[in-house]
């Protein structure tokens, strides 16, 4: 459900307004990067994913049928925790199962079980045995995967996160939230806003490109192989479908955002 304006416990000073952006932002709830729909404080530099702004008190996931995940504003305990979907550290909002100890980022918990771009469907699996198009490995023990319905394309959720982190280090490690902190509260903030906007535009052109990885592991070396053209076609289609995987991980698995991701990827 979408509201035009909400109040949120994590930012009690001001209400948050629904906003749409084609510029990457860092969510102040889960501390992960997002794009597309969000809730934003127009007064402060504060953003939340849709899933972080309006969380469910508890969720169940088909991969963990015996688990009940409770929403928490911070990971429990003092030991480092990781997301069971993407292998990334949990540093903010989280869905946690007390009985099993599993953790999920809010956006990872809400990853669609099926991504359909009209040409190919990608199905979410907890584990797959086929190699990943990005890393070439048959499995990452803690990572979920999206697999095409033709069963020749597989992409680890963790590998997508790794690519995003590699290309968006400034956002993931928080250096764009306030790149020029000003101790004088009476000073005009227009200069800071300009710096943030310029940095974000620069980051926009650095969406991870899969141009050199899509065909590394599944196209046979023997050009006479009858299946090579079919596999190649599947890889080309999957290159488009991967836009949806990225947009889903960023919290907005829509056709519109996938198109934006595709446009940015083509410029990478």
PDB file of C-alpha atoms in Angstrom:
ATOM      1  CA  UNK A   1       0.000   0.000   0.000  1.00  0.00           C
ATOM      2  CA  UNK A   2       1.283   3.452  -0.912  1.00  0.00           C
ATOM      3  CA  UNK A   3       0.580   6.634   1.062  1.00  0.00           C
ATOM      4  CA  UNK A   4       1.447  10.150  -0.046  1.00  0.00           C
ATOM      5  CA  UNK A   5       2.827  11.015   3.399  1.00  0.00           C
ATOM      6  CA  UNK A   6       3.691   8.984   6.510  1.00  0.00           C
ATOM      7  CA  UNK A   7       5.216   9.387   9.962  1.00  0.00           C
ATOM      8  CA  UNK A   8       8.020   6.983  10.865  1.00  0.00           C
ATOM      9  CA  UNK A   9       9.601   6.006  14.182  1.00  0.00           C
ATOM     10  CA  UNK A  10      13.121   6.297  12.735  1.00  0.00           C
ATOM     11  CA  UNK A  11      12.626   9.969  11.842  1.00  0.00           C
ATOM     12  CA  UNK A  12      10.209  11.505  14.356  1.00  0.00           C
ATOM     13  CA  UNK A  13      11.066  15.150  13.608  1.00  0.00           C
ATOM     14  CA  UNK A  14       9.322  15.305  10.229  1.00  0.00           C
ATOM     15  CA  UNK A  15       6.860  13.365   8.121  1.00  0.00           C
ATOM     16  CA  UNK A  16       8.137  11.487   5.091  1.00  0.00           C
ATOM     17  CA  UNK A  17       6.639  12.071   1.661  1.00  0.00           C
ATOM     18  CA  UNK A  18       6.388   9.573  -1.160  1.00  0.00           C
ATOM     19  CA  UNK A  19       8.905  10.309  -3.883  1.00  0.00           C
ATOM     20  CA  UNK A  20      10.210   8.744  -7.071  1.00  0.00           C
ATOM     21  CA  UNK A  21      13.813   9.073  -8.191  1.00  0.00           C
ATOM     22  CA  UNK A  22      15.937   7.690 -11.002  1.00  0.00           C
ATOM     23  CA  UNK A  23      19.063   8.598  -9.013  1.00  0.00           C
ATOM     24  CA  UNK A  24      20.483   6.007  -6.576  1.00  0.00           C
ATOM     25  CA  UNK A  25      20.086   6.771  -2.880  1.00  0.00           C
ATOM     26  CA  UNK A  26      21.162   5.146   0.372  1.00  0.00           C
ATOM     27  CA  UNK A  27      18.332   3.992   2.608  1.00  0.00           C
ATOM     28  CA  UNK A  28      18.659   5.285   6.174  1.00  0.00           C
ATOM     29  CA  UNK A  29      16.753   2.263   7.458  1.00  0.00           C
ATOM     30  CA  UNK A  30      18.526  -0.836   6.153  1.00  0.00           C
ATOM     31  CA  UNK A  31      21.659   1.080   5.041  1.00  0.00           C
ATOM     32  CA  UNK A  32      21.452  -0.465   1.569  1.00  0.00           C
ATOM     33  CA  UNK A  33      21.186   1.365  -1.759  1.00  0.00           C
ATOM     34  CA  UNK A  34      17.869   1.962  -3.515  1.00  0.00           C
ATOM     35  CA  UNK A  35      16.354   3.535  -6.605  1.00  0.00           C
ATOM     36  CA  UNK A  36      12.838   4.395  -7.727  1.00  0.00           C
ATOM     37  CA  UNK A  37      10.032   4.652  -5.187  1.00  0.00           C
ATOM     38  CA  UNK A  38      10.960   5.854  -1.701  1.00  0.00           C
ATOM     39  CA  UNK A  39       9.804   7.927   1.259  1.00  0.00           C
ATOM     40  CA  UNK A  40      11.844  11.065   1.751  1.00  0.00           C
ATOM     41  CA  UNK A  41      12.110  13.884   4.256  1.00  0.00           C
ATOM     42  CA  UNK A  42      12.062  17.088   2.217  1.00  0.00           C
ATOM     43  CA  UNK A  43      13.745  18.948   5.075  1.00  0.00           C
ATOM     44  CA  UNK A  44      16.534  16.491   5.910  1.00  0.00           C
ATOM     45  CA  UNK A  45      18.716  14.207   3.830  1.00  0.00           C
ATOM     46  CA  UNK A  46      16.721  11.146   4.910  1.00  0.00           C
ATOM     47  CA  UNK A  47      15.418   8.342   2.673  1.00  0.00           C
ATOM     48  CA  UNK A  48      13.696   5.003   3.154  1.00  0.00           C
ATOM     49  CA  UNK A  49      12.940   2.164   0.765  1.00  0.00           C
ATOM     50  CA  UNK A  50       9.239   1.460   0.425  1.00  0.00           C
ATOM     51  CA  UNK A  51       9.791  -1.860   2.213  1.00  0.00           C
ATOM     52  CA  UNK A  52      11.607  -0.098   5.060  1.00  0.00           C
ATOM     53  CA  UNK A  53       9.115   2.746   5.349  1.00  0.00           C
ATOM     54  CA  UNK A  54       6.065   0.487   5.566  1.00  0.00           C
ATOM     55  CA  UNK A  55       7.334  -2.855   6.915  1.00  0.00           C
ATOM     56  CA  UNK A  56       5.285  -5.834   7.991  1.00  0.00           C
ATOM     57  CA  UNK A  57       5.473  -6.672  11.698  1.00  0.00           C
ATOM     58  CA  UNK A  58       6.140 -10.301  10.776  1.00  0.00           C
ATOM     59  CA  UNK A  59       6.564 -12.224   7.522  1.00  0.00           C
ATOM     60  CA  UNK A  60       6.870 -15.812   6.373  1.00  0.00           C
ATOM     61  CA  UNK A  61       9.060 -16.886   3.474  1.00  0.00           C
ATOM     62  CA  UNK A  62       8.583 -19.999   1.313  1.00  0.00           C
ATOM     63  CA  UNK A  63      12.297 -20.827   1.578  1.00  0.00           C
ATOM     64  CA  UNK A  64      12.039 -21.092   5.356  1.00  0.00           C
ATOM     65  CA  UNK A  65       8.665 -22.650   6.026  1.00  0.00           C
ATOM     66  CA  UNK A  66       9.267 -23.170   9.741  1.00  0.00           C
ATOM     67  CA  UNK A  67      10.455 -19.600  10.348  1.00  0.00           C
ATOM     68  CA  UNK A  68       8.632 -16.480  11.426  1.00  0.00           C
ATOM     69  CA  UNK A  69      10.622 -13.343  10.621  1.00  0.00           C
ATOM     70  CA  UNK A  70      10.027 -10.361  12.891  1.00  0.00           C
ATOM     71  CA  UNK A  71      10.836  -6.834  11.769  1.00  0.00           C
ATOM     72  CA  UNK A  72      13.559  -5.184  13.874  1.00  0.00           C
ATOM     73  CA  UNK A  73      15.088  -1.719  13.660  1.00  0.00           C
ATOM     74  CA  UNK A  74      18.556  -3.139  14.312  1.00  0.00           C
ATOM     75  CA  UNK A  75      20.141  -6.616  14.238  1.00  0.00           C
ATOM     76  CA  UNK A  76      19.942  -8.506  17.532  1.00  0.00           C
ATOM     77  CA  UNK A  77      22.976  -9.033  19.727  1.00  0.00           C
ATOM     78  CA  UNK A  78      26.492  -7.730  19.358  1.00  0.00           C
ATOM     79  CA  UNK A  79      27.880 -10.286  16.891  1.00  0.00           C
ATOM     80  CA  UNK A  80      28.059  -9.447  13.152  1.00  0.00           C
ATOM     81  CA  UNK A  81      25.110 -10.784  11.183  1.00  0.00           C
ATOM     82  CA  UNK A  82      24.605 -11.381   7.465  1.00  0.00           C
ATOM     83  CA  UNK A  83      21.630 -11.580   5.142  1.00  0.00           C
ATOM     84  CA  UNK A  84      20.766 -15.135   4.124  1.00  0.00           C
ATOM     85  CA  UNK A  85      19.693 -13.948   0.681  1.00  0.00           C
ATOM     86  CA  UNK A  86      22.600 -11.776  -0.470  1.00  0.00           C
ATOM     87  CA  UNK A  87      25.422 -12.550   2.012  1.00  0.00           C
ATOM     88  CA  UNK A  88      25.790  -8.846   2.853  1.00  0.00           C
ATOM     89  CA  UNK A  89      26.211  -7.679   6.449  1.00  0.00           C
ATOM     90  CA  UNK A  90      23.109  -6.567   8.327  1.00  0.00           C
ATOM     91  CA  UNK A  91      23.684  -3.043   9.644  1.00  0.00           C
ATOM     92  CA  UNK A  92      20.156  -1.617   9.926  1.00  0.00           C
ATOM     93  CA  UNK A  93      16.526  -2.686   9.560  1.00  0.00           C
ATOM     94  CA  UNK A  94      16.166  -6.452   9.352  1.00  0.00           C
ATOM     95  CA  UNK A  95      13.696  -9.337   9.370  1.00  0.00           C
ATOM     96  CA  UNK A  96      14.972 -11.803  11.971  1.00  0.00           C
ATOM     97  CA  UNK A  97      13.870 -15.304  12.902  1.00  0.00           C
ATOM     98  CA  UNK A  98      14.552 -15.876  16.596  1.00  0.00           C
ATOM     99  CA  UNK A  99      14.183 -19.649  16.468  1.00  0.00           C
ATOM    100  CA  UNK A 100      16.537 -20.279  13.515  1.00  0.00           C
ATOM    101  CA  UNK A 101      18.709 -17.181  13.626  1.00  0.00           C
ATOM    102  CA  UNK A 102      18.159 -16.316   9.973  1.00  0.00           C
ATOM    103  CA  UNK A 103      18.237 -12.682   8.838  1.00  0.00           C
ATOM    104  CA  UNK A 104      16.957 -10.917   5.715  1.00  0.00           C
ATOM    105  CA  UNK A 105      17.316  -7.358   4.495  1.00  0.00           C
ATOM    106  CA  UNK A 106      13.800  -5.907   3.992  1.00  0.00           C
ATOM    107  CA  UNK A 107      14.285  -5.649   0.213  1.00  0.00           C
ATOM    108  CA  UNK A 108      15.762  -9.155   0.042  1.00  0.00           C
ATOM    109  CA  UNK A 109      12.850 -10.529   2.059  1.00  0.00           C
ATOM    110  CA  UNK A 110      10.470  -9.061  -0.517  1.00  0.00           C
ATOM    111  CA  UNK A 111      12.331 -10.256  -3.629  1.00  0.00           C
ATOM    112  CA  UNK A 112       9.724 -11.518  -6.135  1.00  0.00           C
ATOM    113  CA  UNK A 113       9.653 -15.277  -6.593  1.00  0.00           C
ATOM    114  CA  UNK A 114       9.223 -14.700 -10.337  1.00  0.00           C
ATOM    115  CA  UNK A 115      10.584 -11.859 -12.472  1.00  0.00           C
ATOM    116  CA  UNK A 116       8.934 -11.613 -15.882  1.00  0.00           C
ATOM    117  CA  UNK A 117      10.054  -9.072 -18.484  1.00  0.00           C
ATOM    118  CA  UNK A 118       7.761 -10.455 -21.180  1.00  0.00           C
ATOM    119  CA  UNK A 119      10.486 -12.427 -22.972  1.00  0.00           C
ATOM    120  CA  UNK A 120      11.857 -14.615 -20.223  1.00  0.00           C
ATOM    121  CA  UNK A 121      10.947 -15.532 -16.691  1.00  0.00           C
ATOM    122  CA  UNK A 122      13.474 -15.687 -13.887  1.00  0.00           C
ATOM    123  CA  UNK A 123      12.614 -17.858 -10.891  1.00  0.00           C
ATOM    124  CA  UNK A 124      14.063 -17.314  -7.438  1.00  0.00           C
ATOM    125  CA  UNK A 125      15.766 -20.353  -5.869  1.00  0.00           C
ATOM    126  CA  UNK A 126      17.387 -20.836  -2.508  1.00  0.00           C
ATOM    127  CA  UNK A 127      20.066 -22.999  -4.130  1.00  0.00           C
ATOM    128  CA  UNK A 128      20.896 -24.019  -7.706  1.00  0.00           C
ATOM    129  CA  UNK A 129      23.474 -26.386  -9.139  1.00  0.00           C
ATOM    130  CA  UNK A 130      24.164 -24.563 -12.436  1.00  0.00           C
ATOM    131  CA  UNK A 131      27.047 -22.044 -12.781  1.00  0.00           C
ATOM    132  CA  UNK A 132      26.449 -18.336 -12.252  1.00  0.00           C
ATOM    133  CA  UNK A 133      26.901 -16.129 -15.317  1.00  0.00           C
ATOM    134  CA  UNK A 134      28.837 -13.596 -13.280  1.00  0.00           C
ATOM    135  CA  UNK A 135      31.247 -15.679 -11.165  1.00  0.00           C
ATOM    136  CA  UNK A 136      31.133 -18.996 -13.027  1.00  0.00           C
ATOM    137  CA  UNK A 137      30.731 -20.958  -9.811  1.00  0.00           C
ATOM    138  CA  UNK A 138      28.017 -23.496  -9.201  1.00  0.00           C
ATOM    139  CA  UNK A 139      27.033 -22.200  -5.826  1.00  0.00           C
ATOM    140  CA  UNK A 140      27.525 -19.642  -3.123  1.00  0.00           C
ATOM    141  CA  UNK A 141      26.501 -21.400   0.046  1.00  0.00           C
ATOM    142  CA  UNK A 142      24.516 -18.523   1.530  1.00  0.00           C
ATOM    143  CA  UNK A 143      23.180 -16.826  -1.587  1.00  0.00           C
ATOM    144  CA  UNK A 144      19.865 -17.152  -3.354  1.00  0.00           C
ATOM    145  CA  UNK A 145      19.792 -17.229  -7.150  1.00  0.00           C
ATOM    146  CA  UNK A 146      17.582 -16.247 -10.046  1.00  0.00           C
ATOM    147  CA  UNK A 147      17.377 -18.873 -12.778  1.00  0.00           C
ATOM    148  CA  UNK A 148      15.793 -18.586 -16.210  1.00  0.00           C
ATOM    149  CA  UNK A 149      12.953 -20.849 -17.270  1.00  0.00           C
ATOM    150  CA  UNK A 150      15.204 -22.249 -20.018  1.00  0.00           C
ATOM    151  CA  UNK A 151      17.572 -23.339 -17.198  1.00  0.00           C
ATOM    152  CA  UNK A 152      20.677 -22.007 -18.972  1.00  0.00           C
ATOM    153  CA  UNK A 153      20.941 -18.704 -17.141  1.00  0.00           C
ATOM    154  CA  UNK A 154      21.674 -18.304 -13.444  1.00  0.00           C
ATOM    155  CA  UNK A 155      22.702 -15.268 -11.414  1.00  0.00           C
ATOM    156  CA  UNK A 156      23.560 -15.287  -7.719  1.00  0.00           C
ATOM    157  CA  UNK A 157      21.810 -12.559  -5.754  1.00  0.00           C
ATOM    158  CA  UNK A 158      25.121 -12.090  -3.917  1.00  0.00           C
ATOM    159  CA  UNK A 159      26.964 -11.521  -7.201  1.00  0.00           C
ATOM    160  CA  UNK A 160      24.559  -8.761  -8.167  1.00  0.00           C
ATOM    161  CA  UNK A 161      25.122  -7.134  -4.773  1.00  0.00           C
ATOM    162  CA  UNK A 162      28.889  -7.469  -5.234  1.00  0.00           C
ATOM    163  CA  UNK A 163      28.675  -5.653  -8.572  1.00  0.00           C
ATOM    164  CA  UNK A 164      26.588  -2.866  -7.101  1.00  0.00           C
ATOM    165  CA  UNK A 165      28.974  -2.434  -4.172  1.00  0.00           C
ATOM    166  CA  UNK A 166      31.975  -2.383  -6.491  1.00  0.00           C
ATOM    167  CA  UNK A 167      30.456   0.315  -8.686  1.00  0.00           C
ATOM    168  CA  UNK A 168      28.666   2.324  -5.990  1.00  0.00           C
ATOM    169  CA  UNK A 169      31.208   2.340  -3.161  1.00  0.00           C
ATOM    170  CA  UNK A 170      30.545   6.001  -2.405  1.00  0.00           C
ATOM    171  CA  UNK A 171      26.896   5.263  -1.722  1.00  0.00           C
ATOM    172  CA  UNK A 172      27.347   1.963   0.107  1.00  0.00           C
ATOM    173  CA  UNK A 173      29.965   3.351   2.438  1.00  0.00           C
ATOM    174  CA  UNK A 174      28.045   6.531   3.118  1.00  0.00           C
ATOM    175  CA  UNK A 175      30.291   9.172   1.607  1.00  0.00           C
ATOM    176  CA  UNK A 176      27.534  10.908  -0.370  1.00  0.00           C
ATOM    177  CA  UNK A 177      25.003  11.464   2.412  1.00  0.00           C
ATOM    178  CA  UNK A 178      26.711  14.664   3.505  1.00  0.00           C
ATOM    179  CA  UNK A 179      29.987  15.111   1.632  1.00  0.00           C
ATOM    180  CA  UNK A 180      30.605  18.606   2.976  1.00  0.00           C
ATOM    181  CA  UNK A 181      29.281  18.726   6.541  1.00  0.00           C
ATOM    182  CA  UNK A 182      28.726  22.271   7.760  1.00  0.00           C
ATOM    183  CA  UNK A 183      28.850  22.980  11.494  1.00  0.00           C
ATOM    184  CA  UNK A 184      27.102  26.317  11.048  1.00  0.00           C
ATOM    185  CA  UNK A 185      23.334  25.687  11.077  1.00  0.00           C
ATOM    186  CA  UNK A 186      22.648  29.171   9.725  1.00  0.00           C
ATOM    187  CA  UNK A 187      24.713  28.628   6.617  1.00  0.00           C
ATOM    188  CA  UNK A 188      22.903  28.157   3.313  1.00  0.00           C
ATOM    189  CA  UNK A 189      22.800  24.447   2.365  1.00  0.00           C
ATOM    190  CA  UNK A 190      22.466  24.975  -1.386  1.00  0.00           C
ATOM    191  CA  UNK A 191      26.162  24.203  -1.894  1.00  0.00           C
ATOM    192  CA  UNK A 192      25.832  20.850  -0.112  1.00  0.00           C
ATOM    193  CA  UNK A 193      22.770  19.944  -2.168  1.00  0.00           C
ATOM    194  CA  UNK A 194      24.637  20.780  -5.356  1.00  0.00           C
ATOM    195  CA  UNK A 195      27.550  18.522  -4.372  1.00  0.00           C
ATOM    196  CA  UNK A 196      25.220  15.629  -3.521  1.00  0.00           C
ATOM    197  CA  UNK A 197      23.332  16.059  -6.803  1.00  0.00           C
ATOM    198  CA  UNK A 198      26.550  16.172  -8.846  1.00  0.00           C
ATOM    199  CA  UNK A 199      27.924  13.062  -7.096  1.00  0.00           C
ATOM    200  CA  UNK A 200      24.669  11.173  -7.633  1.00  0.00           C
ATOM    201  CA  UNK A 201      24.618  12.012 -11.327  1.00  0.00           C
ATOM    202  CA  UNK A 202      28.175  10.705 -11.625  1.00  0.00           C
ATOM    203  CA  UNK A 203      27.143   7.481  -9.882  1.00  0.00           C
ATOM    204  CA  UNK A 204      24.186   7.104 -12.232  1.00  0.00           C
ATOM    205  CA  UNK A 205      26.518   6.258 -15.106  1.00  0.00           C
ATOM    206  CA  UNK A 206      28.259   3.521 -13.137  1.00  0.00           C
ATOM    207  CA  UNK A 207      25.584   0.813 -13.080  1.00  0.00           C
ATOM    208  CA  UNK A 208      27.481  -2.483 -13.306  1.00  0.00           C
ATOM    209  CA  UNK A 209      27.755  -3.678 -16.880  1.00  0.00           C
ATOM    210  CA  UNK A 210      27.351  -7.356 -17.741  1.00  0.00           C
ATOM    211  CA  UNK A 211      28.450  -6.971 -21.360  1.00  0.00           C
ATOM    212  CA  UNK A 212      31.596  -9.027 -20.813  1.00  0.00           C
ATOM    213  CA  UNK A 213      30.133 -11.608 -18.458  1.00  0.00           C
ATOM    214  CA  UNK A 214      26.854 -12.776 -19.951  1.00  0.00           C
ATOM    215  CA  UNK A 215      28.417 -15.269 -22.340  1.00  0.00           C
ATOM    216  CA  UNK A 216      31.488 -16.356 -20.380  1.00  0.00           C
ATOM    217  CA  UNK A 217      30.292 -19.675 -19.064  1.00  0.00           C
ATOM    218  CA  UNK A 218      27.426 -21.041 -21.105  1.00  0.00           C
ATOM    219  CA  UNK A 219      28.261 -20.584 -24.793  1.00  0.00           C
ATOM    220  CA  UNK A 220      30.032 -23.693 -26.112  1.00  0.00           C
ATOM    221  CA  UNK A 221      33.459 -23.278 -27.690  1.00  0.00           C
ATOM    222  CA  UNK A 222      32.450 -25.488 -30.590  1.00  0.00           C
ATOM    223  CA  UNK A 223      30.698 -23.164 -33.034  1.00  0.00           C
ATOM    224  CA  UNK A 224      29.171 -26.113 -34.826  1.00  0.00           C
ATOM    225  CA  UNK A 225      27.257 -27.131 -31.762  1.00  0.00           C
ATOM    226  CA  UNK A 226      23.573 -27.032 -32.696  1.00  0.00           C
ATOM    227  CA  UNK A 227      22.628 -25.741 -29.272  1.00  0.00           C
ATOM    228  CA  UNK A 228      25.014 -22.781 -29.355  1.00  0.00           C
ATOM    229  CA  UNK A 229      22.627 -20.376 -31.107  1.00  0.00           C
ATOM    230  CA  UNK A 230      19.805 -21.270 -28.743  1.00  0.00           C
ATOM    231  CA  UNK A 231      21.994 -20.778 -25.682  1.00  0.00           C
ATOM    232  CA  UNK A 232      23.364 -17.517 -27.086  1.00  0.00           C
ATOM    233  CA  UNK A 233      19.831 -16.238 -27.628  1.00  0.00           C
ATOM    234  CA  UNK A 234      18.929 -17.150 -24.067  1.00  0.00           C
ATOM    235  CA  UNK A 235      21.971 -15.274 -22.780  1.00  0.00           C
ATOM    236  CA  UNK A 236      21.004 -12.193 -24.779  1.00  0.00           C
ATOM    237  CA  UNK A 237      17.487 -12.286 -23.354  1.00  0.00           C
ATOM    238  CA  UNK A 238      18.874 -12.825 -19.864  1.00  0.00           C
ATOM    239  CA  UNK A 239      21.018  -9.727 -20.337  1.00  0.00           C
ATOM    240  CA  UNK A 240      17.785  -7.762 -20.494  1.00  0.00           C
ATOM    241  CA  UNK A 241      16.173  -9.700 -17.663  1.00  0.00           C
ATOM    242  CA  UNK A 242      19.084  -8.990 -15.317  1.00  0.00           C
ATOM    243  CA  UNK A 243      17.853  -5.398 -15.219  1.00  0.00           C
ATOM    244  CA  UNK A 244      14.896  -6.686 -13.223  1.00  0.00           C
ATOM    245  CA  UNK A 245      17.161  -8.530 -10.777  1.00  0.00           C
ATOM    246  CA  UNK A 246      19.050  -5.308 -10.074  1.00  0.00           C
ATOM    247  CA  UNK A 247      15.885  -3.227  -9.755  1.00  0.00           C
ATOM    248  CA  UNK A 248      14.349  -5.826  -7.403  1.00  0.00           C
ATOM    249  CA  UNK A 249      17.405  -5.749  -5.147  1.00  0.00           C
ATOM    250  CA  UNK A 250      17.242  -1.952  -5.116  1.00  0.00           C
ATOM    251  CA  UNK A 251      13.694  -2.140  -3.815  1.00  0.00           C
ATOM    252  CA  UNK A 252      11.590  -1.338  -6.895  1.00  0.00           C
ATOM    253  CA  UNK A 253      11.089  -4.327  -9.239  1.00  0.00           C
ATOM    254  CA  UNK A 254       8.976  -2.456 -11.780  1.00  0.00           C
ATOM    255  CA  UNK A 255       9.116  -2.261 -15.562  1.00  0.00           C
ATOM    256  CA  UNK A 256       9.812   1.466 -15.308  1.00  0.00           C
ATOM    257  CA  UNK A 257      12.837   1.099 -13.042  1.00  0.00           C
ATOM    258  CA  UNK A 258      14.132  -1.885 -15.012  1.00  0.00           C
ATOM    259  CA  UNK A 259      14.063   0.366 -18.076  1.00  0.00           C
ATOM    260  CA  UNK A 260      16.056   3.006 -16.217  1.00  0.00           C
ATOM    261  CA  UNK A 261      18.597   0.371 -15.129  1.00  0.00           C
ATOM    262  CA  UNK A 262      18.840  -0.854 -18.707  1.00  0.00           C
ATOM    263  CA  UNK A 263      19.464   2.658 -19.977  1.00  0.00           C
ATOM    264  CA  UNK A 264      22.222   3.226 -17.423  1.00  0.00           C
ATOM    265  CA  UNK A 265      23.767  -0.173 -18.140  1.00  0.00           C
ATOM    266  CA  UNK A 266      23.946   0.675 -21.855  1.00  0.00           C
ATOM    267  CA  UNK A 267      26.006   3.754 -20.987  1.00  0.00           C
ATOM    268  CA  UNK A 268      28.364   1.875 -18.665  1.00  0.00           C
TER     269      UNK A 268
END
